[in-house]
Short mmCIF file of C-alpha atoms and ligand atoms in Angstrom, two decimals:
data_model
loop_
_atom_site.label_atom_id
_atom_site.label_comp_id
_atom_site.label_asym_id
_atom_site.label_seq_id
_atom_site.Cartn_x
_atom_site.Cartn_y
_atom_site.Cartn_z
CA MET A 1 102.64 68.17 105.15
CA GLU A 2 99.56 66.08 105.59
CA ALA A 3 101.45 63.42 103.48
CA LEU A 4 103.55 62.75 106.07
CA MET A 5 100.37 62.08 108.70
CA GLU A 6 100.14 58.92 110.00
CA PRO A 7 96.87 57.07 109.24
CA GLY A 8 95.35 57.32 112.91
CA ARG A 9 95.31 61.12 112.46
CA VAL A 10 93.63 61.40 108.93
CA SER A 11 90.30 61.59 111.14
CA GLU A 12 91.19 64.22 113.10
CA ARG A 13 91.96 66.30 109.95
CA PHE A 14 88.72 64.64 108.27
CA SER A 15 86.64 66.29 110.94
CA LYS A 16 88.22 69.77 110.31
CA LEU A 17 87.21 69.55 106.59
CA LYS A 18 83.59 68.75 107.39
CA GLY A 19 82.46 72.49 107.83
CA LEU A 20 84.10 73.02 104.28
CA ALA A 21 82.17 70.16 102.65
CA ILE A 22 79.05 71.73 103.78
CA ALA A 23 79.97 74.83 101.99
CA VAL A 24 80.62 73.02 98.58
CA ALA A 25 77.58 70.63 98.98
CA PRO A 26 75.34 72.87 96.96
CA HIS A 27 77.36 72.48 93.81
CA LYS A 28 76.34 68.97 93.32
CA GLY A 29 72.71 68.02 91.86
CA CYS A 30 73.93 67.05 88.38
CA GLY A 31 71.94 64.38 86.64
CA SER A 32 73.07 62.26 83.85
CA SER A 33 69.62 61.37 82.65
CA GLY A 34 68.98 62.77 79.28
CA GLY A 35 65.60 63.71 78.23
CA SER A 36 63.75 62.89 81.28
CA GLY A 37 62.50 66.81 81.74
CA LYS A 38 64.54 67.15 84.72
CA SER A 39 67.24 69.42 85.35
CA SER A 40 70.47 67.80 84.77
CA CYS A 41 74.26 67.63 84.31
CA GLY A 42 73.92 69.36 80.97
CA SER A 43 72.06 66.64 79.32
CA SER A 44 68.76 67.91 78.42
CA ALA A 45 68.53 71.16 80.33
CA GLY A 46 71.48 72.59 78.99
CA SER A 47 73.42 75.48 80.65
CA GLY A 48 70.64 76.75 82.67
CA ASP A 49 70.63 74.64 85.36
CA LEU A 50 74.47 74.86 86.43
CA PRO A 51 76.62 77.60 87.04
CA PRO A 52 78.71 78.71 84.03
CA ASP A 53 81.78 77.51 85.13
CA VAL A 54 80.46 73.97 86.05
CA TRP A 55 78.46 73.86 82.59
CA GLU A 56 81.82 74.72 80.80
CA LYS A 57 83.31 71.60 82.65
CA VAL A 58 80.74 69.12 81.87
CA LYS A 59 79.07 69.93 78.59
CA ASN A 60 81.76 68.05 76.41
CA HIS A 61 82.70 65.44 78.90
CA PRO A 62 81.02 62.13 77.90
CA CYS A 63 81.10 60.68 81.32
CA TYR A 64 79.73 63.83 82.99
CA SER A 65 77.07 64.34 80.88
CA GLU A 66 74.75 61.68 79.37
CA GLU A 67 73.70 63.91 76.35
CA ALA A 68 77.30 64.56 75.63
CA HIS A 69 78.11 61.16 75.59
CA HIS A 70 75.97 60.64 72.21
CA HIS A 71 78.24 63.19 70.78
CA TYR A 72 81.91 63.31 72.32
CA ALA A 73 84.62 60.62 72.81
CA ARG A 74 87.28 60.12 75.65
CA MET A 75 90.46 58.25 75.18
CA HIS A 76 92.32 56.61 78.02
CA VAL A 77 96.36 56.04 77.55
CA ALA A 78 97.65 52.83 79.67
CA VAL A 79 100.91 54.86 81.42
CA ALA A 80 100.20 53.48 85.32
CA PRO A 81 100.80 49.95 85.88
CA ALA A 82 101.32 49.85 89.56
CA CYS A 83 98.56 49.72 92.21
CA ASN A 84 98.47 50.22 95.76
CA ILE A 85 95.59 48.10 96.94
CA GLN A 86 93.99 44.74 96.10
CA CYS A 87 90.44 44.65 94.98
CA ASN A 88 89.09 41.02 95.21
CA TYR A 89 87.72 42.05 91.67
CA CYS A 90 90.79 42.59 90.05
CA ASN A 91 93.49 40.17 88.51
CA ARG A 92 96.61 41.84 88.01
CA LYS A 93 97.03 40.42 84.64
CA TYR A 94 94.59 42.69 83.49
CA ASP A 95 93.74 46.33 83.43
CA CYS A 96 92.27 48.21 86.99
CA ALA A 97 88.66 46.93 87.12
CA ASN A 98 87.34 50.15 88.88
CA GLU A 99 87.46 51.62 85.24
CA SER A 100 87.51 48.57 83.10
CA ARG A 101 85.58 45.63 82.24
CA PRO A 102 87.88 42.25 83.83
CA GLY A 103 89.30 40.13 80.73
CA VAL A 104 91.05 42.74 78.87
CA VAL A 105 94.51 44.42 79.02
CA SER A 106 96.28 47.13 77.56
CA GLU A 107 99.63 48.03 75.81
CA ARG A 108 101.80 50.15 78.48
CA LEU A 109 103.16 53.32 77.12
CA THR A 110 105.70 55.88 78.44
CA PRO A 111 104.22 59.20 78.91
CA GLU A 112 105.97 60.47 75.54
CA GLN A 113 104.42 57.60 73.83
CA ALA A 114 100.98 58.66 75.40
CA ALA A 115 101.47 62.14 74.36
CA ARG A 116 101.75 61.07 70.74
CA LYS A 117 98.96 59.08 70.94
CA VAL A 118 96.87 61.74 72.19
CA LEU A 119 97.78 64.32 69.66
CA ALA A 120 97.37 61.67 67.04
CA VAL A 121 93.96 60.47 67.72
CA ALA A 122 92.89 64.23 68.65
CA SER A 123 93.98 65.08 64.91
CA GLU A 124 92.11 62.02 63.64
CA ILE A 125 88.73 61.87 65.78
CA PRO A 126 87.57 65.34 66.69
CA GLN A 127 84.81 64.46 68.92
CA MET A 128 87.78 63.13 71.28
CA THR A 129 87.66 65.87 73.87
CA VAL A 130 88.79 63.89 76.90
CA LEU A 131 91.87 62.41 77.92
CA GLY A 132 91.44 60.02 80.91
CA ILE A 133 94.11 58.11 82.80
CA ALA A 134 92.64 55.24 84.53
CA GLY A 135 94.99 52.32 84.87
CA PRO A 136 95.81 49.56 84.15
CA GLY A 137 97.13 50.24 88.22
CA ASP A 138 96.41 53.07 89.78
CA PRO A 139 96.99 56.54 87.98
CA LEU A 140 98.50 57.75 91.55
CA ALA A 141 100.39 55.08 92.78
CA ASN A 142 102.39 56.21 89.61
CA PRO A 143 102.54 59.84 89.89
CA ASP A 144 105.49 60.61 87.75
CA LYS A 145 103.77 58.88 85.04
CA THR A 146 100.68 60.38 85.18
CA PHE A 147 101.51 63.87 85.62
CA GLY A 148 104.36 63.51 83.00
CA THR A 149 101.47 62.49 80.67
CA PHE A 150 99.07 65.17 81.39
CA ASP A 151 101.77 68.05 81.46
CA ARG A 152 102.87 67.10 77.81
CA VAL A 153 99.15 66.86 76.58
CA PHE A 154 98.05 70.19 78.41
CA LYS A 155 101.16 71.97 76.85
CA ALA A 156 100.33 70.70 73.19
CA ALA A 157 96.69 70.68 72.92
CA PRO A 158 95.09 72.89 75.86
CA ASP A 159 91.43 72.05 74.38
CA ILE A 160 91.38 68.64 75.55
CA LYS A 161 89.95 68.12 79.05
CA LEU A 162 92.13 66.18 81.71
CA CYS A 163 90.62 63.51 83.52
CA LEU A 164 91.83 60.77 86.16
CA SER A 165 90.30 57.77 88.23
CA THR A 166 91.93 56.42 91.54
CA ASN A 167 91.13 54.33 94.35
CA GLY A 168 92.06 57.33 96.33
CA LEU A 169 94.44 55.81 98.97
CA ALA A 170 97.16 58.29 97.62
CA LEU A 171 94.85 61.22 96.63
CA PRO A 172 95.21 63.33 99.63
CA ASP A 173 98.89 63.62 98.76
CA HIS A 174 98.36 64.70 94.86
CA VAL A 175 95.30 66.96 95.10
CA ALA A 176 97.66 70.26 94.81
CA ARG A 177 99.23 68.41 91.69
CA ILE A 178 96.07 67.80 90.48
CA LYS A 179 95.14 71.49 90.47
CA ASP A 180 98.10 72.60 89.33
CA PHE A 181 97.79 70.24 86.15
CA LYS A 182 94.45 71.67 85.46
CA VAL A 183 92.77 68.47 85.82
CA ASP A 184 89.29 69.44 85.91
CA HIS A 185 87.52 65.82 87.05
CA VAL A 186 88.58 62.80 88.94
CA THR A 187 86.82 59.62 89.99
CA ILE A 188 87.20 57.85 92.87
CA THR A 189 85.99 54.52 93.64
CA ILE A 190 84.33 53.98 96.72
CA ASN A 191 82.74 51.19 97.39
CA MET A 192 82.28 51.04 101.24
CA ILE A 193 82.67 53.59 104.32
CA ASP A 194 82.23 50.53 106.67
CA PRO A 195 85.64 48.71 107.25
CA GLU A 196 83.67 45.54 107.92
CA VAL A 197 82.20 45.83 104.51
CA GLY A 198 85.61 46.61 103.35
CA ALA A 199 87.32 43.81 104.64
CA ARG A 200 85.29 41.71 102.57
CA ILE A 201 86.47 43.67 99.54
CA TYR A 202 89.95 44.58 100.02
CA PRO A 203 92.48 42.01 101.23
CA TRP A 204 95.28 44.57 101.55
CA VAL A 205 96.27 48.31 100.96
CA PHE A 206 100.06 49.06 100.99
CA PHE A 207 100.43 52.66 102.54
CA ARG A 208 103.92 54.68 103.51
CA HIS A 209 106.13 51.45 102.97
CA LYS A 210 103.83 49.29 105.25
CA ARG A 211 100.70 46.41 104.31
CA TYR A 212 97.68 46.78 106.10
CA THR A 213 95.07 43.77 106.01
CA GLY A 214 91.52 43.27 107.25
CA LYS A 215 89.87 46.12 108.65
CA ASP A 216 92.36 48.34 109.26
CA ALA A 217 93.16 48.35 105.54
CA ALA A 218 90.01 49.13 104.68
CA LYS A 219 89.69 51.86 107.42
CA LEU A 220 92.53 53.66 106.10
CA LEU A 221 91.49 53.44 102.62
CA SER A 222 88.08 54.64 103.11
CA GLU A 223 89.52 57.53 105.37
CA ARG A 224 91.86 58.63 102.44
CA GLN A 225 89.00 58.39 99.90
CA LEU A 226 86.79 60.86 101.84
CA GLU A 227 89.30 62.72 103.12
CA GLY A 228 90.88 63.30 99.24
CA LEU A 229 87.09 63.87 97.79
CA GLU A 230 86.51 66.82 100.21
CA MET A 231 89.88 68.10 99.54
CA LEU A 232 89.03 67.80 95.71
CA THR A 233 85.81 69.59 95.94
CA GLN A 234 86.99 72.40 98.06
CA ALA A 235 89.54 72.86 95.55
CA GLY A 236 86.83 73.27 92.78
CA ILE A 237 87.52 70.02 91.02
CA LEU A 238 84.26 68.13 89.90
CA CYS A 239 84.44 64.76 91.38
CA LYS A 240 82.51 61.40 90.50
CA VAL A 241 82.35 58.34 92.71
CA ASN A 242 82.46 55.24 91.01
CA SER A 243 80.72 52.07 93.38
CA VAL A 244 81.09 48.57 91.97
CA MET A 245 77.77 46.63 93.23
CA ILE A 246 78.69 43.63 94.90
CA PRO A 247 75.45 41.52 95.85
CA GLY A 248 75.53 40.46 99.35
CA ILE A 249 78.38 42.29 100.54
CA ASN A 250 77.77 46.27 99.67
CA ASP A 251 74.76 46.41 97.62
CA ASP A 252 72.43 47.72 100.51
CA HIS A 253 75.62 49.50 102.21
CA LEU A 254 75.79 51.67 98.70
CA VAL A 255 73.03 53.74 99.78
CA GLU A 256 75.11 54.86 102.72
CA VAL A 257 77.82 55.48 100.46
CA ASN A 258 75.69 57.54 98.11
CA LYS A 259 74.70 59.88 101.29
CA ALA A 260 78.22 60.19 102.55
CA VAL A 261 79.68 61.37 99.10
CA LYS A 262 76.86 63.61 98.55
CA SER A 263 77.21 65.14 101.94
CA ARG A 264 80.88 65.92 100.83
CA GLY A 265 79.93 67.34 97.49
CA ALA A 266 80.39 64.77 94.99
CA PHE A 267 79.08 65.67 91.57
CA LEU A 268 78.02 62.36 90.25
CA HIS A 269 77.54 58.83 91.30
CA ASN A 270 78.16 55.65 89.23
CA ILE A 271 77.05 52.47 90.38
CA MET A 272 78.62 49.85 88.55
CA PRO A 273 77.92 46.10 88.01
CA LEU A 274 80.31 43.57 89.48
CA ILE A 275 81.26 41.66 86.48
CA SER A 276 82.79 38.46 87.64
CA ALA A 277 83.23 34.81 85.98
CA PRO A 278 86.02 32.16 87.20
CA GLU A 279 87.93 32.65 83.75
CA HIS A 280 88.75 36.27 85.22
CA GLY A 281 90.90 34.75 88.02
CA THR A 282 89.72 37.14 90.43
CA VAL A 283 89.11 36.28 93.96
CA PHE A 284 85.16 36.80 93.55
CA GLY A 285 85.25 35.39 89.95
CA LEU A 286 86.64 31.88 91.78
CA SER A 287 84.48 32.26 94.80
CA GLY A 288 81.32 32.19 92.55
CA GLN A 289 80.50 35.63 93.41
CA ARG A 290 77.94 36.97 91.47
CA GLY A 291 77.18 40.19 89.90
CA PRO A 292 73.59 41.74 89.78
CA THR A 293 70.96 41.52 87.34
CA ALA A 294 69.93 44.43 85.12
CA GLN A 295 66.71 45.34 87.36
CA GLU A 296 68.94 44.80 90.77
CA LEU A 297 71.29 47.58 89.40
CA LYS A 298 68.58 50.01 88.37
CA ALA A 299 66.25 49.66 91.49
CA LEU A 300 69.57 50.48 93.52
CA GLN A 301 70.32 53.35 91.10
CA ASP A 302 66.93 54.58 91.29
CA LYS A 303 66.94 54.18 95.09
CA CYS A 304 70.39 56.61 95.51
CA GLU A 305 68.74 59.06 92.66
CA GLY A 306 67.83 61.96 94.63
CA GLU A 307 69.63 65.58 94.54
CA MET A 308 72.83 63.84 93.20
CA ASN A 309 72.15 62.34 89.94
CA MET A 310 73.40 58.97 89.00
CA MET A 311 75.60 58.17 86.01
CA ARG A 312 74.01 55.17 84.31
CA HIS A 313 75.63 55.69 80.83
CA CYS A 314 79.14 54.05 81.97
CA ARG A 315 80.79 51.38 79.73
CA GLN A 316 83.33 50.22 82.33
CA CYS A 317 85.80 50.80 79.61
CA ARG A 318 89.45 49.50 79.43
CA ALA A 319 92.44 51.41 80.25
CA ASP A 320 93.47 52.32 76.38
CA ALA A 321 90.11 52.73 75.28
CA VAL A 322 89.52 55.05 72.32
CA GLY A 323 86.07 56.65 71.04
CA LEU A 324 82.62 57.14 71.82
CA LEU A 325 81.48 55.42 75.11
CA GLY A 326 80.48 51.92 73.95
CA GLU A 327 82.72 51.64 71.16
CA ASP A 328 86.42 50.84 71.34
CA ARG A 329 89.01 52.39 68.20
CA GLY A 330 91.60 51.09 70.12
CA ALA A 331 92.97 48.81 67.52
CA GLU A 332 93.34 51.51 64.88
CA PHE A 333 95.91 53.53 66.99
CA THR A 334 98.90 51.03 67.61
CA THR A 335 102.20 52.18 68.70
CA GLU A 336 103.60 51.27 65.54
CA ARG A 337 100.93 52.80 63.56
CA ILE A 338 101.29 56.25 65.68
CA GLU A 339 105.34 56.16 65.43
CA SER A 340 104.37 56.40 61.16
CA MET A 341 102.11 58.84 61.48
CA GLU A 342 102.42 62.61 60.57
CA VAL A 343 100.53 64.01 63.08
CA GLN A 344 98.70 67.31 62.43
CA TYR A 345 97.13 68.72 65.23
CA ASP A 346 94.54 71.44 64.21
CA ALA A 347 92.95 73.14 66.86
CA GLY A 348 90.52 75.36 64.93
CA LYS A 349 89.29 71.97 62.98
CA ARG A 350 88.35 70.70 66.17
CA GLN A 351 86.75 73.86 67.56
CA ALA A 352 84.66 73.74 63.84
CA TYR A 353 83.67 69.94 64.80
CA ARG A 354 82.37 70.98 68.45
CA ASP A 355 80.57 74.07 66.79
CA SER A 356 78.63 71.89 64.59
CA VAL A 357 77.87 69.16 67.44
CA GLU A 358 76.22 72.04 69.48
CA VAL A 359 74.02 72.77 66.36
CA GLU A 360 72.82 69.13 66.12
CA ARG A 361 72.54 68.96 70.05
CA SER A 362 70.27 72.05 69.99
CA ALA A 363 68.10 70.33 67.09
CA ARG A 364 67.77 67.30 68.90
CA ARG A 365 66.58 68.83 72.24
CA ALA A 366 64.13 70.99 70.11
CA ALA A 367 62.70 68.02 68.57
CA ARG A 368 62.56 66.24 72.05
CA GLU A 369 60.45 68.91 73.61
CA GLN A 370 58.13 69.35 70.49
CA GLU A 371 57.43 65.70 70.38
CA LEU A 372 56.98 65.84 74.42
CA LEU A 373 54.19 68.17 73.79
CA THR A 374 52.25 65.50 72.26
CA LEU A 375 52.16 63.63 75.78
CA ALA A 376 50.89 66.53 77.27
CA GLY A 377 47.19 65.01 77.91
CA GLU A 378 48.33 61.75 79.10
CA ASN A 379 48.10 60.62 82.60
CA SER A 380 49.06 56.81 82.44
CA ASN A 381 51.44 55.77 84.82
CA ARG A 382 52.80 52.98 82.68
CA LYS A 383 56.31 52.99 82.70
CA ILE A 384 58.20 51.22 79.96
CA LEU A 385 61.65 50.08 79.16
CA LEU A 386 62.88 50.45 75.26
CA ALA A 387 66.15 49.31 73.82
CA VAL A 388 67.81 51.33 71.18
CA ALA A 389 70.25 50.10 68.64
CA THR A 390 72.86 53.35 67.97
CA LYS A 391 75.99 54.03 67.00
CA GLY A 392 76.17 57.40 68.34
CA GLY A 393 74.75 60.97 67.36
CA GLY A 394 71.57 60.47 69.56
CA LYS A 395 70.01 58.62 66.57
CA VAL A 396 68.44 55.16 66.34
CA ASN A 397 70.95 54.68 63.44
CA GLU A 398 72.42 51.02 64.02
CA HIS A 399 71.15 47.71 62.66
CA PHE A 400 70.15 45.02 64.98
CA GLY A 401 72.99 42.40 63.79
CA HIS A 402 75.60 45.18 64.37
CA ALA A 403 74.75 46.35 67.95
CA LYS A 404 77.44 45.69 70.31
CA GLU A 405 75.22 47.36 72.65
CA PHE A 406 71.38 48.77 73.55
CA GLN A 407 71.25 51.59 75.19
CA ILE A 408 68.06 51.66 77.34
CA TYR A 409 65.46 54.03 77.95
CA GLU A 410 62.52 54.20 80.51
CA MET A 411 59.59 55.74 79.10
CA SER A 412 56.67 57.46 80.96
CA THR A 413 54.81 60.62 80.48
CA ALA A 414 57.38 62.53 81.77
CA GLY A 415 59.48 61.74 78.38
CA ALA A 416 62.39 59.14 77.51
CA LYS A 417 65.16 58.84 80.40
CA PHE A 418 68.07 57.11 79.71
CA VAL A 419 68.81 54.58 82.48
CA GLY A 420 71.51 52.08 81.11
CA HIS A 421 73.14 50.00 78.37
CA ARG A 422 73.43 46.33 77.65
CA ARG A 423 76.57 44.74 76.12
CA VAL A 424 75.71 41.89 73.79
CA ASP A 425 77.69 39.74 71.38
CA LEU A 426 77.20 40.60 67.84
CA TYR A 427 74.24 38.69 66.09
CA CYS A 428 75.42 39.25 62.47
CA GLN A 429 78.74 37.12 62.25
CA GLY A 430 79.98 37.80 58.57
CA GLY A 431 76.74 37.53 57.15
CA TYR A 432 74.53 35.14 58.71
CA GLY A 433 72.78 35.18 62.27
CA GLU A 434 74.44 33.65 64.81
CA GLU A 435 71.48 31.53 67.11
CA ASP A 436 73.38 31.91 70.51
CA ALA A 437 74.05 35.60 70.06
CA LEU A 438 70.56 35.93 69.39
CA ALA A 439 69.49 34.08 72.55
CA GLY A 440 71.93 36.45 74.50
CA VAL A 441 70.36 39.35 72.79
CA ILE A 442 67.23 38.29 73.84
CA ARG A 443 68.23 38.09 77.62
CA ALA A 444 70.02 41.11 77.76
CA ILE A 445 66.66 43.00 76.69
CA ASN A 446 64.27 40.70 78.15
CA ASP A 447 62.81 43.66 80.40
CA CYS A 448 62.10 45.82 77.16
CA VAL A 449 58.97 46.29 75.49
CA ALA A 450 60.31 46.81 72.04
CA VAL A 451 63.59 47.36 70.45
CA LEU A 452 64.30 50.34 67.94
CA VAL A 453 66.71 49.58 65.38
CA ALA A 454 67.84 51.24 61.90
CA LYS A 455 67.17 47.68 60.21
CA ILE A 456 66.65 44.01 61.31
CA GLY A 457 66.08 41.07 59.27
CA ALA A 458 62.75 38.97 59.50
CA CYS A 459 64.43 35.76 61.18
CA PRO A 460 65.32 37.91 64.44
CA LYS A 461 61.97 39.92 64.04
CA GLU A 462 60.15 36.59 64.54
CA GLU A 463 62.22 35.26 67.48
CA LEU A 464 61.87 38.92 69.28
CA ARG A 465 58.26 38.57 68.61
CA LYS A 466 58.13 35.50 70.24
CA ALA A 467 59.83 36.45 73.34
CA GLY A 468 57.33 39.29 73.53
CA ILE A 469 59.81 42.02 72.38
CA GLU A 470 58.56 44.28 69.27
CA PRO A 471 61.14 44.71 66.87
CA ILE A 472 60.91 48.33 65.19
CA ASP A 473 62.50 49.97 62.27
CA GLN A 474 60.14 52.79 61.52
CA TYR A 475 62.00 55.06 63.22
CA ALA A 476 65.29 54.60 61.46
CA TYR A 477 68.01 57.37 61.80
CA GLY A 478 65.43 59.70 63.70
CA TYR A 479 66.70 61.00 67.00
CA ILE A 480 66.27 58.46 69.89
CA GLU A 481 64.10 60.35 72.27
CA THR A 482 61.72 61.55 69.74
CA SER A 483 61.33 58.23 68.32
CA ALA A 484 60.96 56.63 71.80
CA ILE A 485 58.20 59.22 72.75
CA SER A 486 56.02 58.71 69.50
CA TYR A 487 56.47 54.84 70.01
CA TYR A 488 55.37 55.48 73.80
CA ARG A 489 52.31 57.20 72.75
CA GLY A 490 51.61 54.96 70.26
CA TYR A 491 51.76 52.22 72.67
CA LEU A 492 49.34 53.79 75.33
CA GLU A 493 46.96 54.05 72.79
CA ARG A 494 47.24 50.52 72.19
CA LEU A 495 46.98 49.69 75.64
CA LYS A 496 43.61 51.57 75.86
CA SER A 497 42.23 50.04 72.97
CA GLY A 498 43.42 46.51 74.33
CA ALA A 499 45.41 45.75 71.15
CA VAL A 500 48.43 45.25 73.51
CA ALA A 501 48.57 43.26 76.91
CA ASP A 502 49.57 45.10 80.14
CA VAL A 503 52.22 42.63 81.13
CA GLU A 504 55.33 43.36 83.49
CA ARG A 505 58.42 42.34 81.57
CA GLY A 506 60.84 39.98 83.84
CA ASP A 507 64.45 40.48 84.51
CA ALA A 508 67.44 40.87 82.20
CA VAL A 509 71.33 39.56 82.46
CA ILE A 510 74.06 41.77 82.71
CA ARG A 511 76.89 39.99 80.49
CA GLN A 512 79.47 38.95 82.62
CA GLY A 513 82.55 38.24 80.04
CA ALA A 514 84.41 40.92 78.06
CA PHE A 515 83.28 41.94 74.48
CA VAL A 516 85.27 39.74 71.87
CA GLU A 517 84.85 41.92 68.30
CA VAL A 518 85.06 39.74 65.42
CA GLY A 519 88.67 39.93 64.19
CA ALA A 520 89.97 41.88 67.41
CA PRO A 521 93.79 41.45 67.32
CA ALA A 522 95.51 38.76 69.64
CA GLY A 523 95.91 40.19 73.25
CA GLN A 524 93.37 42.82 72.80
CA ALA A 525 90.50 41.13 74.10
CA ALA A 526 90.11 38.35 76.05
FE1 CLF B 1 88.05 57.86 81.48
FE2 CLF B 1 86.76 58.14 83.55
FE3 CLF B 1 87.53 60.36 82.91
FE4 CLF B 1 85.66 58.97 81.86
S1 CLF B 1 85.90 56.56 81.61
S2 CLF B 1 88.97 58.02 83.53
S3 CLF B 1 85.62 59.69 83.97
S4 CLF B 1 87.18 59.94 80.88
FE5 CLF B 1 83.67 56.96 81.94
FE6 CLF B 1 84.75 54.61 81.03
FE7 CLF B 1 82.73 54.57 82.94
FE8 CLF B 1 85.04 55.84 83.39
S5 CLF B 1 82.51 55.42 80.57
S6 CLF B 1 84.71 53.74 82.95
S7 CLF B 1 83.25 56.50 84.05
FE1 SF4 B 2 92.99 46.13 90.60
FE2 SF4 B 2 92.35 48.73 90.23
FE3 SF4 B 2 91.82 47.49 92.47
FE4 SF4 B 2 94.24 48.54 91.81
S1 SF4 B 2 92.44 49.30 92.11
S2 SF4 B 2 93.58 46.29 92.74
S3 SF4 B 2 94.36 48.20 89.69
S4 SF4 B 2 90.86 47.21 90.70
#
C-alpha cells in the first residue's frame, strides 16, 4: 500500500503518475473572475465552457465559482484539532491559518455535534450548499473525525457538497477514502515546490512516527502534496491549491508553484496574502515578516492567471465559519442553541430556493451582457478599480458605514472583473462614524477611483472625495457589474472631456488583524 511507502520512494511513484497527470490536465481552465466576459468556472459564461459533470460540481460552490459566491454559502465545522506539520504563520492556539485568518479560534465539535449543526444550519440557511472541514488543525491528521462527520452528513443531507482542505502531508493515504465518501472538492495548501524555500516556511513535519526538519521536512511535504494532487485529479476530484504569499520568501517562487500545480491538473489556484502581526504569536508575526500589499498580491495573481484561473474571492475564513463568504453567522449557531433546536431538514424547500437563485443569476447575467454592449464602441485601454459595498445577491446593497469589506472590480472595455476584496472595520459604530475606521477604509481602497454604495452620509463622502475616491450612491440596489459598467462608461466620457484627470492611484493596505465585530461574543474573535 502506498501508505506504507518510505519517503524516499515517493519520488519514484510520483514519476510514474506523471503520464496520468498529462491526461487529466485539460480538465483545468476554470476562471473564477465573474463578469470579465472570459470563459470561466461557472462565473459569467455558465455551463457552456465546462464538461457538464464539472459544471455540476462548481456551479453552487461559493469558493469554486466567483459568481456562485454572491448567492451561495458554505459552512465549516471545527472537528479536526490535531496537525502533523508546523507552519511559521501558525499559532496552534488558533485555527489552521491555511484556511483561516490568524487570531480567531473555533469551538471544537464531535462528529455527532457537527452533523447536527450542519442540519440545523441547512434548515435555516437554504443558500448553504457546501460543508467544508478546514481545521482547526489538519482534517487528514484527524481522519476518523473528518470522515465520521462527512459520513453522517452525506447520509442525512445528500444535497450538501462535501469539501475539505488539507496541508497534503497525509493526503496520498486518504484519496480512496475521499472518493468513497463522495468528497468532490479538495484544497491543498502548497506554498513551495523547492525545499530551500520550504525550509523557511516549515520548521518540521511529523510523518509515520518520525519528525523531519529543515529541507528534509520540506522535500517530504512537497512530494506528498504533489503526489496527492495527482492522485486526486486522476480520481476525478476537483482540486484547488491555496498558497500563502510571503514577500521575500515565496512570492516570486509562487509562479513556479502555479506552473507545477497547473500541469498536475489543479482546477483553481488561490494565492492568499500572509496575515501576520506580532499579537498572533506566530514565528512570522514575531519576526516582523510582513504580508503583501494589495497591489503586490494582485500583480502576482495577474502574473499567474492564464489557462488555470485564479481564485480572488477567498475570505480566509475561520474553521467554524457559517454563511456567505465574507459574512460570519457562526455566532447564531452555538452548541447550546443547536441542542435546543427542533431541526427540520426540508430538501424540497432547499431545492426551491436554489431554483429561485438560478432565475436571479440568469437575470443578472442578462443585465450585464446588455450593459456591456454600451461599451462596444470604446477602445480606451484605461483600467480602473472600483470598490463595491454589498451584502450578497450580486447587488450594490450595503451602506458604506455597515460594510465589513469592499469588493474590488477592475474595469476595462471588456467589462467588470472581480479582482479581490478588502476587509475593513465598521465605520458606523452604533449610530456615529468612527474616524479611525474611516482612515482604515480609505487605506484599504486607496487604489480605487470610486466606491459604489447603497447609502452614505455627508461626512464620509467629504473625506472620501478629499482622498480622491468618488462616493457613488446612484446605483443603490442595482446589479454590481451592470452598475460598474455604467459608472465606467461615464468615467471614460468624463476623461475624454477633461472633467476628470487621469491620475494613477497608489497602493492599498491589506488588513492584518482579525475583524472584531461589534458585540461579538468573547472568544469568538480576537
Ligand atoms: Fe471551506 Fe475551503 Fe471548501 Fe471553501 S473555504 S474548505 S474550499 S468550503 Fe473558500 Fe474560505 Fe477561502 Fe477556503 S473562502 S478560506 S477557499
Ligand atoms: Fe497550523 Fe494549518 Fe499549518 Fe497545521 S497546517 S501548522 S494547523 S497552519
